[in-house]
Coordinates of C-alpha atoms and ligand atoms in Angstrom, one line a residue:
X14 CA -17.5 23.4 1.4
X15 CA -19.3 20.7 3.4
X16 CA -18.7 18.8 6.6
X17 CA -16.1 21.4 7.7
X18 CA -13.9 20.4 4.8
X19 CA -11.9 23.3 3.2
X20 CA -11.4 23.7 -0.5
X21 CA -8.7 21.4 -2.0
X22 CA -5.2 22.8 -2.0
X23 CA -6.1 25.3 0.8
X24 CA -2.9 27.1 1.9
X25 CA -2.6 26.5 5.6
X26 CA 0.3 28.1 7.3
X27 CA 1.7 30.9 9.3
X28 CA 3.2 34.4 8.7
X29 CA 6.3 36.2 10.0
X30 CA 8.2 39.3 9.0
X31 CA 12.0 39.9 8.7
X32 CA 12.5 42.5 11.4
X33 CA 10.4 40.7 13.9
X34 CA 12.2 37.3 13.7
X35 CA 15.5 37.5 11.8
X36 CA 17.6 39.5 14.3
X37 CA 20.4 42.1 13.7
X38 CA 18.6 44.1 11.0
X39 CA 21.0 46.9 11.6
X40 CA 20.4 48.9 8.3
X41 CA 16.7 49.7 8.7
X42 CA 14.9 52.7 10.2
X43 CA 13.3 50.6 13.0
X44 CA 16.8 49.5 14.2
X45 CA 17.9 53.2 14.3
X46 CA 14.6 54.0 16.2
X47 CA 15.3 51.3 18.7
X48 CA 19.0 52.4 19.2
X49 CA 17.7 56.0 19.8
X50 CA 15.7 54.4 22.7
X51 CA 12.3 55.4 21.2
X52 CA 11.0 52.0 22.4
X53 CA 11.7 50.2 25.6
X54 CA 13.1 47.1 24.0
X55 CA 15.4 46.7 21.0
X56 CA 14.8 43.9 18.5
X57 CA 18.5 42.7 18.9
X58 CA 18.9 39.1 17.9
X59 CA 15.1 38.5 17.7
X60 CA 14.5 34.8 17.1
X61 CA 17.8 34.4 15.1
X62 CA 15.6 33.2 12.3
X63 CA 18.1 34.4 9.8
X64 CA 20.4 31.6 11.0
X65 CA 17.7 29.1 12.1
X66 CA 15.2 29.3 9.3
X67 CA 15.7 25.6 8.3
X68 CA 15.0 24.4 11.8
X69 CA 11.9 26.7 12.0
X70 CA 10.6 25.4 8.7
X71 CA 11.2 21.8 9.9
X72 CA 8.8 22.7 12.7
X73 CA 6.3 24.0 10.2
X74 CA 6.5 20.7 8.4
X75 CA 6.0 18.7 11.6
X76 CA 2.9 20.9 12.1
X77 CA 1.6 19.9 8.6
X78 CA 1.7 23.4 7.2
X79 CA 1.4 23.9 3.5
X80 CA 2.5 27.5 3.1
X81 CA 4.7 30.1 4.8
X82 CA 4.5 33.9 4.5
X83 CA 7.7 35.8 5.3
X84 CA 9.2 39.1 4.3
X85 CA 12.4 40.1 2.5
X86 CA 14.4 42.7 4.3
X87 CA 15.0 45.5 1.8
X88 CA 17.8 47.0 4.0
X89 CA 19.8 43.7 3.8
X90 CA 19.4 43.5 0.0
X91 CA 20.3 47.2 -0.5
X92 CA 22.2 48.4 2.7
X93 CA 23.4 51.5 1.0
X94 CA 21.7 53.3 -1.9
X95 CA 22.2 51.4 -5.1
X96 CA 24.7 49.0 -3.4
X97 CA 23.4 45.5 -3.5
X98 CA 24.3 42.6 -1.3
X99 CA 24.6 39.4 -3.3
X100 CA 25.0 37.6 -0.1
X101 CA 21.6 38.7 1.2
X102 CA 19.9 37.9 -2.1
X103 CA 21.6 34.5 -1.9
X104 CA 20.2 34.0 1.6
X105 CA 16.6 34.5 0.4
X106 CA 17.2 32.1 -2.5
X107 CA 18.2 29.5 0.1
X108 CA 15.1 30.4 2.2
X109 CA 12.8 29.8 -0.7
X110 CA 14.6 26.7 -1.7
X111 CA 14.2 25.4 1.9
X112 CA 10.5 26.1 1.8
X113 CA 10.1 24.4 -1.6
X114 CA 12.2 21.4 -0.4
X115 CA 9.6 21.0 2.4
X116 CA 6.6 21.5 0.1
X117 CA 5.7 24.8 1.8
X118 CA 4.4 27.4 -0.6
X119 CA 6.3 30.6 -0.2
X120 CA 4.2 33.8 0.2
X121 CA 6.7 36.6 -0.1
X122 CA 6.3 40.2 1.3
X123 CA 8.5 42.9 -0.1
X124 CA 7.9 45.6 2.6
X125 CA 6.8 44.9 6.1
X126 CA 7.1 48.2 8.1
X127 CA 10.9 48.6 7.8
X128 CA 12.7 50.9 5.4
X129 CA 16.4 51.2 4.7
X130 CA 18.1 53.9 6.7
X131 CA 19.6 55.6 3.6
X132 CA 16.0 56.1 2.2
X133 CA 14.7 57.2 5.6
X134 CA 17.5 59.8 5.7
X135 CA 16.0 61.3 2.5
X136 CA 12.5 61.5 3.9
X137 CA 11.5 57.9 3.5
X138 CA 8.1 57.3 2.0
X139 CA 7.3 61.1 2.1
X140 CA 9.8 61.5 -0.7
X141 CA 8.3 60.7 -4.1
X142 CA 11.6 59.1 -4.9
X143 CA 10.6 56.2 -2.7
X144 CA 8.4 54.9 -5.5
X145 CA 11.3 54.4 -7.9
X146 CA 13.5 53.1 -5.2
X147 CA 10.9 50.4 -4.3
X148 CA 10.5 49.6 -8.0
X149 CA 14.3 49.2 -8.4
X150 CA 14.4 46.9 -5.3
X151 CA 11.5 44.8 -6.6
X152 CA 13.3 44.5 -9.9
X153 CA 16.4 43.3 -8.2
X154 CA 14.6 40.8 -6.0
X155 CA 12.5 39.2 -8.7
X156 CA 15.5 38.9 -11.1
X157 CA 16.8 36.5 -8.5
X158 CA 13.8 35.0 -6.7
X159 CA 11.1 35.5 -9.3
X160 CA 11.1 32.1 -10.9
X161 CA 10.5 30.4 -7.6
X162 CA 7.6 32.4 -6.2
X163 CA 3.9 32.5 -7.1
X164 CA 2.4 34.6 -4.3
X165 CA 3.7 38.2 -3.7
X166 CA 2.6 40.7 -1.2
X167 CA 4.1 44.1 -2.2
X168 CA 3.3 46.0 1.0
X169 CA 2.1 44.8 4.4
X170 CA -0.8 46.8 5.9
X171 CA -0.2 50.1 4.1
X172 CA -2.7 52.0 6.1
X173 CA -1.5 50.6 9.5
X174 CA 2.0 51.6 8.4
X175 CA 0.8 55.1 7.6
X176 CA -1.1 55.4 10.9
X177 CA 1.6 53.9 13.1
X178 CA 4.5 55.9 11.6
X179 CA 3.0 59.2 10.4
X180 CA -0.2 59.8 12.4
X181 CA 0.3 58.2 15.8
X182 CA 4.1 58.4 15.6
X183 CA 4.8 55.1 17.4
X184 CA 7.3 54.0 14.8
X185 CA 10.0 55.9 12.7
X186 CA 10.0 58.7 11.9
X187 CA 7.5 59.3 14.7
X188 CA 5.5 61.9 12.8
X189 CA 2.1 63.3 13.6
X190 CA 1.4 64.9 10.3
X191 CA -1.7 64.4 8.2
X192 CA -0.2 66.0 5.1
X193 CA 2.7 63.6 5.3
X194 CA 0.4 60.7 5.9
X195 CA -1.5 61.5 2.7
X196 CA 1.7 61.7 0.7
X197 CA 2.9 58.4 2.1
X198 CA -0.4 56.8 1.3
X199 CA -0.1 58.0 -2.3
X200 CA 3.5 56.8 -2.6
X201 CA 2.6 53.4 -1.2
X202 CA -0.2 53.0 -3.8
X203 CA 2.2 54.1 -6.6
X204 CA 4.9 51.8 -5.3
X205 CA 2.5 48.9 -5.2
X206 CA 1.4 49.6 -8.7
X207 CA 5.0 49.8 -10.0
X208 CA 5.9 46.5 -8.3
X209 CA 2.7 44.9 -9.6
X210 CA 3.7 45.7 -13.2
X211 CA 7.3 44.7 -12.7
X212 CA 6.3 41.3 -11.3
X213 CA 3.9 40.7 -14.2
X214 CA 6.3 41.9 -16.8
X215 CA 9.0 39.5 -15.5
X216 CA 6.8 36.5 -16.0
X217 CA 8.3 34.0 -18.4
X218 CA 7.2 30.5 -19.5
X219 CA 8.2 27.9 -17.0
X220 CA 8.1 30.3 -14.0
X221 CA 5.2 30.6 -11.6
X222 CA 2.5 33.0 -12.9
X223 CA 2.8 35.8 -10.3
X224 CA -0.2 36.5 -8.1
X225 CA 0.2 39.9 -6.5
X226 CA -1.6 41.8 -3.7
X227 CA -1.1 43.9 -0.6
X228 CA -1.8 42.5 2.8
X229 CA -4.6 44.7 3.8
X230 CA -5.6 45.1 7.4
X231 CA -9.4 45.3 7.2
X232 CA -10.8 45.9 10.6
X233 CA -14.5 46.2 11.3
X234 CA -15.0 49.7 12.6
X235 CA -17.8 50.0 15.1
X236 CA -19.3 53.2 16.6
X237 CA -18.6 53.5 20.3
X238 CA -22.0 54.9 21.0
X239 CA -24.1 53.5 18.3
X240 CA -27.0 55.8 19.1
X241 CA -24.9 58.9 18.5
X242 CA -25.1 60.0 14.9
X243 CA -21.7 61.7 15.2
X244 CA -20.0 58.5 16.2
X245 CA -21.7 56.6 13.4
X246 CA -20.5 59.3 10.9
X247 CA -16.9 59.3 12.1
X248 CA -16.9 55.5 12.0
X249 CA -18.0 55.4 8.4
X250 CA -15.4 58.1 7.6
X251 CA -12.7 56.1 9.3
X252 CA -13.7 53.0 7.3
X253 CA -13.6 55.1 4.1
X254 CA -10.0 56.3 4.8
X255 CA -8.6 53.2 6.2
X256 CA -10.3 50.5 4.1
X257 CA -12.4 51.6 1.2
X258 CA -10.4 54.4 -0.4
X259 CA -7.2 52.3 -0.4
X260 CA -8.9 49.3 -2.1
X261 CA -10.7 51.6 -4.5
X262 CA -7.4 53.0 -5.6
X263 CA -6.1 49.5 -6.4
X264 CA -9.3 48.4 -8.1
X265 CA -10.3 51.6 -9.9
X266 CA -7.2 53.9 -9.8
X267 CA -8.8 56.6 -7.8
X268 CA -8.4 57.4 -4.0
X269 CA -11.1 59.6 -2.8
X270 CA -12.0 60.8 0.7
X271 CA -14.5 63.7 0.8
X272 CA -12.9 66.6 2.5
X273 CA -9.4 65.3 2.2
X274 CA -8.5 64.6 -1.4
X275 CA -9.3 63.0 -4.7
X276 CA -6.2 61.4 -6.2
X277 CA -6.2 59.9 -9.6
X278 CA -3.6 57.1 -9.8
X279 CA -4.5 55.4 -13.1
X280 CA -1.5 53.1 -13.0
X281 CA -2.9 51.5 -9.8
X282 CA -6.1 50.4 -11.5
X283 CA -6.6 46.6 -11.6
X284 CA -3.4 45.8 -9.6
X285 CA -4.8 43.1 -7.3
X286 CA -4.8 39.5 -8.4
X287 CA -6.2 38.4 -5.1
X288 CA -6.7 40.2 -1.8
X289 CA -4.4 39.5 1.2
X290 CA -6.6 40.0 4.3
X291 CA -5.1 40.7 7.8
X292 CA -7.7 40.6 10.5
X293 CA -7.4 41.0 14.3
X294 CA -10.7 42.3 15.6
X295 CA -13.2 45.2 15.8
X296 CA -12.1 48.7 16.4
X297 CA -14.4 51.0 18.3
X298 CA -14.5 54.6 17.1
X299 CA -15.9 57.7 18.7
X300 CA -16.0 61.4 17.8
X301 CA -13.5 63.5 19.7
X302 CA -11.1 66.3 19.2
X303 CA -7.8 64.4 18.9
X304 CA -5.1 66.4 17.4
X305 CA -2.7 64.5 15.2
X306 CA -5.2 61.9 14.2
X307 CA -7.2 61.6 11.1
X308 CA -9.4 58.9 12.3
X309 CA -12.0 59.3 15.0
X310 CA -10.5 58.4 18.3
X311 CA -10.4 54.7 19.2
X312 CA -12.4 54.1 22.4
X313 CA -11.0 52.4 25.3
X314 CA -12.6 49.0 25.0
X315 CA -13.3 49.1 28.8
X316 CA -16.1 51.4 27.9
X317 CA -17.9 48.5 26.3
X318 CA -18.4 45.8 29.0
X319 CA -21.5 44.6 27.3
X320 CA -20.2 44.4 23.8
X321 CA -16.5 43.5 24.4
X322 CA -16.7 40.4 26.3
X323 CA -13.3 39.0 25.6
X324 CA -9.9 40.6 25.0
X325 CA -6.4 39.4 24.0
X326 CA -3.3 40.0 26.0
X327 CA -2.9 43.2 23.9
X328 CA -6.3 44.3 25.1
X329 CA -7.8 43.8 21.7
X330 CA -11.3 42.8 21.1
X331 CA -12.0 39.2 20.2
X332 CA -14.9 39.0 17.8
X333 CA -15.0 36.1 15.2
X334 CA -18.3 37.3 13.8
X335 CA -16.5 40.3 12.5
X336 CA -14.0 38.1 10.8
X337 CA -16.9 36.5 9.0
X338 CA -18.3 39.9 8.2
X339 CA -15.0 41.2 6.8
X340 CA -14.4 38.2 4.6
X341 CA -18.0 38.4 3.3
X342 CA -17.7 42.1 2.6
X343 CA -14.4 42.0 0.7
X344 CA -15.3 38.8 -1.2
X345 CA -17.7 41.1 -3.0
X346 CA -14.7 42.6 -4.8
X347 CA -14.8 39.4 -6.8
X348 CA -11.2 38.5 -6.0
X349 CA -9.9 35.4 -4.2
X350 CA -9.0 36.1 -0.6
X351 CA -5.9 34.9 1.2
X352 CA -5.9 35.4 4.9
X353 CA -2.3 36.7 5.2
X354 CA -2.6 37.3 9.0
X355 CA -5.0 36.4 11.8
X356 CA -3.8 35.7 15.3
X357 CA -3.6 36.6 18.9
X358 CA -1.3 37.2 21.8
X359 CA -2.5 35.2 24.7
X360 CA -0.9 34.3 28.0
X361 CA -3.1 31.2 28.3
X362 CA -2.6 28.9 25.3
X363 CA -6.1 27.3 25.6
X364 CA -7.4 30.8 24.9
X365 CA -5.2 30.9 21.8
X366 CA -6.7 27.7 20.4
X367 CA -10.2 28.9 21.3
X368 CA -9.5 32.1 19.3
X369 CA -8.1 30.2 16.4
X370 CA -10.9 27.6 16.2
X371 CA -13.7 30.2 16.4
X372 CA -12.0 32.3 13.6
X373 CA -11.6 29.2 11.5
X374 CA -15.4 28.5 12.0
X375 CA -16.2 32.1 10.9
X376 CA -14.0 31.6 7.9
X377 CA -15.6 28.3 7.0
X378 CA -19.0 30.0 7.2
X379 CA -17.9 32.8 4.9
X380 CA -16.6 30.1 2.4
X381 CA -19.8 28.2 2.6
X382 CA -21.7 31.3 1.7
X383 CA -19.6 31.9 -1.3
X384 CA -16.4 33.7 -0.3
X385 CA -13.4 32.4 -2.3
X386 CA -10.8 32.0 0.4
X387 CA -7.7 30.2 -0.7
X388 CA -5.6 30.1 2.4
X389 CA -5.0 31.1 6.0
X390 CA -1.8 32.2 7.7
X391 CA -1.8 32.3 11.5
X392 CA 0.2 35.2 12.9
X393 CA 2.7 34.0 13.9
X394 CA 4.8 30.8 13.7
X395 CA 7.1 32.1 16.4
X396 CA 6.8 34.5 19.3
X397 CA 8.6 37.6 18.0
X398 CA 9.4 41.3 18.3
X399 CA 6.1 43.1 18.5
X400 CA 7.3 46.5 17.4
X401 CA 6.7 49.2 20.1
X402 CA 5.5 46.5 22.5
X403 CA 8.8 44.7 22.4
X404 CA 9.0 41.0 23.4
X405 CA 6.2 40.9 25.9
X406 CA 3.3 39.8 23.7
X407 CA 3.3 36.1 22.7
X408 CA 1.7 35.6 19.3
X409 CA 3.5 32.4 18.4
X410 CA 2.3 28.8 17.8
X411 CA 5.8 28.1 19.0
X412 CA 7.1 29.6 22.2
X413 CA 10.6 31.1 22.0
X414 CA 12.9 31.3 25.0
X415 CA 14.9 34.4 23.9
X416 CA 17.8 33.6 26.3
X417 CA 18.5 30.2 24.8
X418 CA 16.7 30.5 21.4
X419 CA 14.9 27.2 22.3
X420 CA 11.7 26.6 20.5
X421 CA 8.8 24.8 22.2
X422 CA 5.7 23.8 20.3
X423 CA 2.5 24.9 22.0
X424 CA -0.6 22.7 22.3
X425 CA -2.5 25.2 20.1
X426 CA 0.0 24.5 17.4
X427 CA -0.7 20.7 17.5
X428 CA -4.5 21.4 17.3
X429 CA -4.0 23.7 14.4
X430 CA -1.8 21.1 12.8
X431 CA -4.7 18.7 12.8
X432 CA -6.7 21.2 10.8
X433 CA -3.8 21.6 8.4
X434 CA -3.3 17.9 8.0
X435 CA -6.9 16.9 7.5
X436 CA -8.1 20.1 5.7
X437 CA -11.1 19.9 8.0
X438 CA -12.3 21.7 11.0
X439 CA -14.1 19.4 13.5
X440 CA -16.6 21.4 15.4
X441 CA -15.8 21.3 19.1
X442 CA -18.5 21.1 21.8
Ligands
BGC10 C1 1.5 43.3 11.6 C2 2.5 42.4 12.4 C3 2.2 42.5 13.8 C4 0.8 41.9 14.1 C5 0.3 41.9 15.5 C6 0.0 43.1 12.1 O1 -0.6 44.4 12.1 O2 1.5 43.0 10.2 O3 3.7 42.9 12.1 O4 3.1 41.8 14.6 O5 -0.2 42.7 13.4 O6 0.3 43.2 16.0

């Protein structure tokens, strides 16, 4: 690329997920978790996107987007085991049609943190049966939606899912269990592999040739005390578990972490057509006895006043150079990269734009140096339900007033729209 111009056909857009925006997803495990008061706020009506998707896609068009990533809610499609809702399937047919009518390329996620309650009641992803259940669901979805969709994300942030739900226990089932975490990891890999095959086998002339990946959260892990060998070691180990082992499994069919396990999963070999990259910032890691965690403890970023100079409203580190580093690193897999999420919760919208523009610069640099990046989805189109954090954090390009469901386009959205429209990033002084 030259003069800040991005590759032709670059997929500029945003991402959302069903439970975070649709509202009333009453049949999944997160809903049950919320009703059991395990989190302070319930998702409730969310952004009523299930009803308002056309209006929201009109906004995306006004903002010159070219693509939109969203997830299908498994628990709507299959609210009871092996009972399928034609109405829900028909809804997603309409969603994809609405995107196509607006020339927005759909990027479809099959699993974004939520699992049907009937499966959760049988052990969820700890139960090996989850692999076949996910395969059957995938089969059902693509038999209806397949012809219209090119880009598929099987599972969103598999290792974040494992960590959140089975290690830190901040989502259902609230487990702190390393054995379960390992089993869930294995089942997610097998489920991805099964879905990959089904998606490819379903391909027929005249349809879109499926391009399949996971959306992999690939943070840059950094030692808290870089002069402490033990911190450096635990940081490398965390990277191995969280990033490398998972991607090795999908590239080579083997998940290996010394001291934990070597899992041969031959069916997973070669099951990435591109890599979906989610990136939010650096994570600082230190050695420390922390029961229930399989990673080294994350440091409080406050311990790093010299290194962490800027934080989001979530308290997360802002470090665009690490975005460049992560894109450059994973480009070496030899696959095209699609940024399936990058974004920030900010109270001050100027800071949101500052975050976006610096991350786009970092991405432009990685592309210039040879990384094959084919698109960028800002997280998120709308303010939405941020899991255990409820409705406080505002990630949206579009502000949502939850009491009236009014949408208000933020300034950062208009500035991002200029990039989407011109396919160019003008360097700001
Ligand atoms: C998840 C989203 C989440 C976002 C911001 C990603 O890890 O895929 O569901 O809202 O980060 O926390």
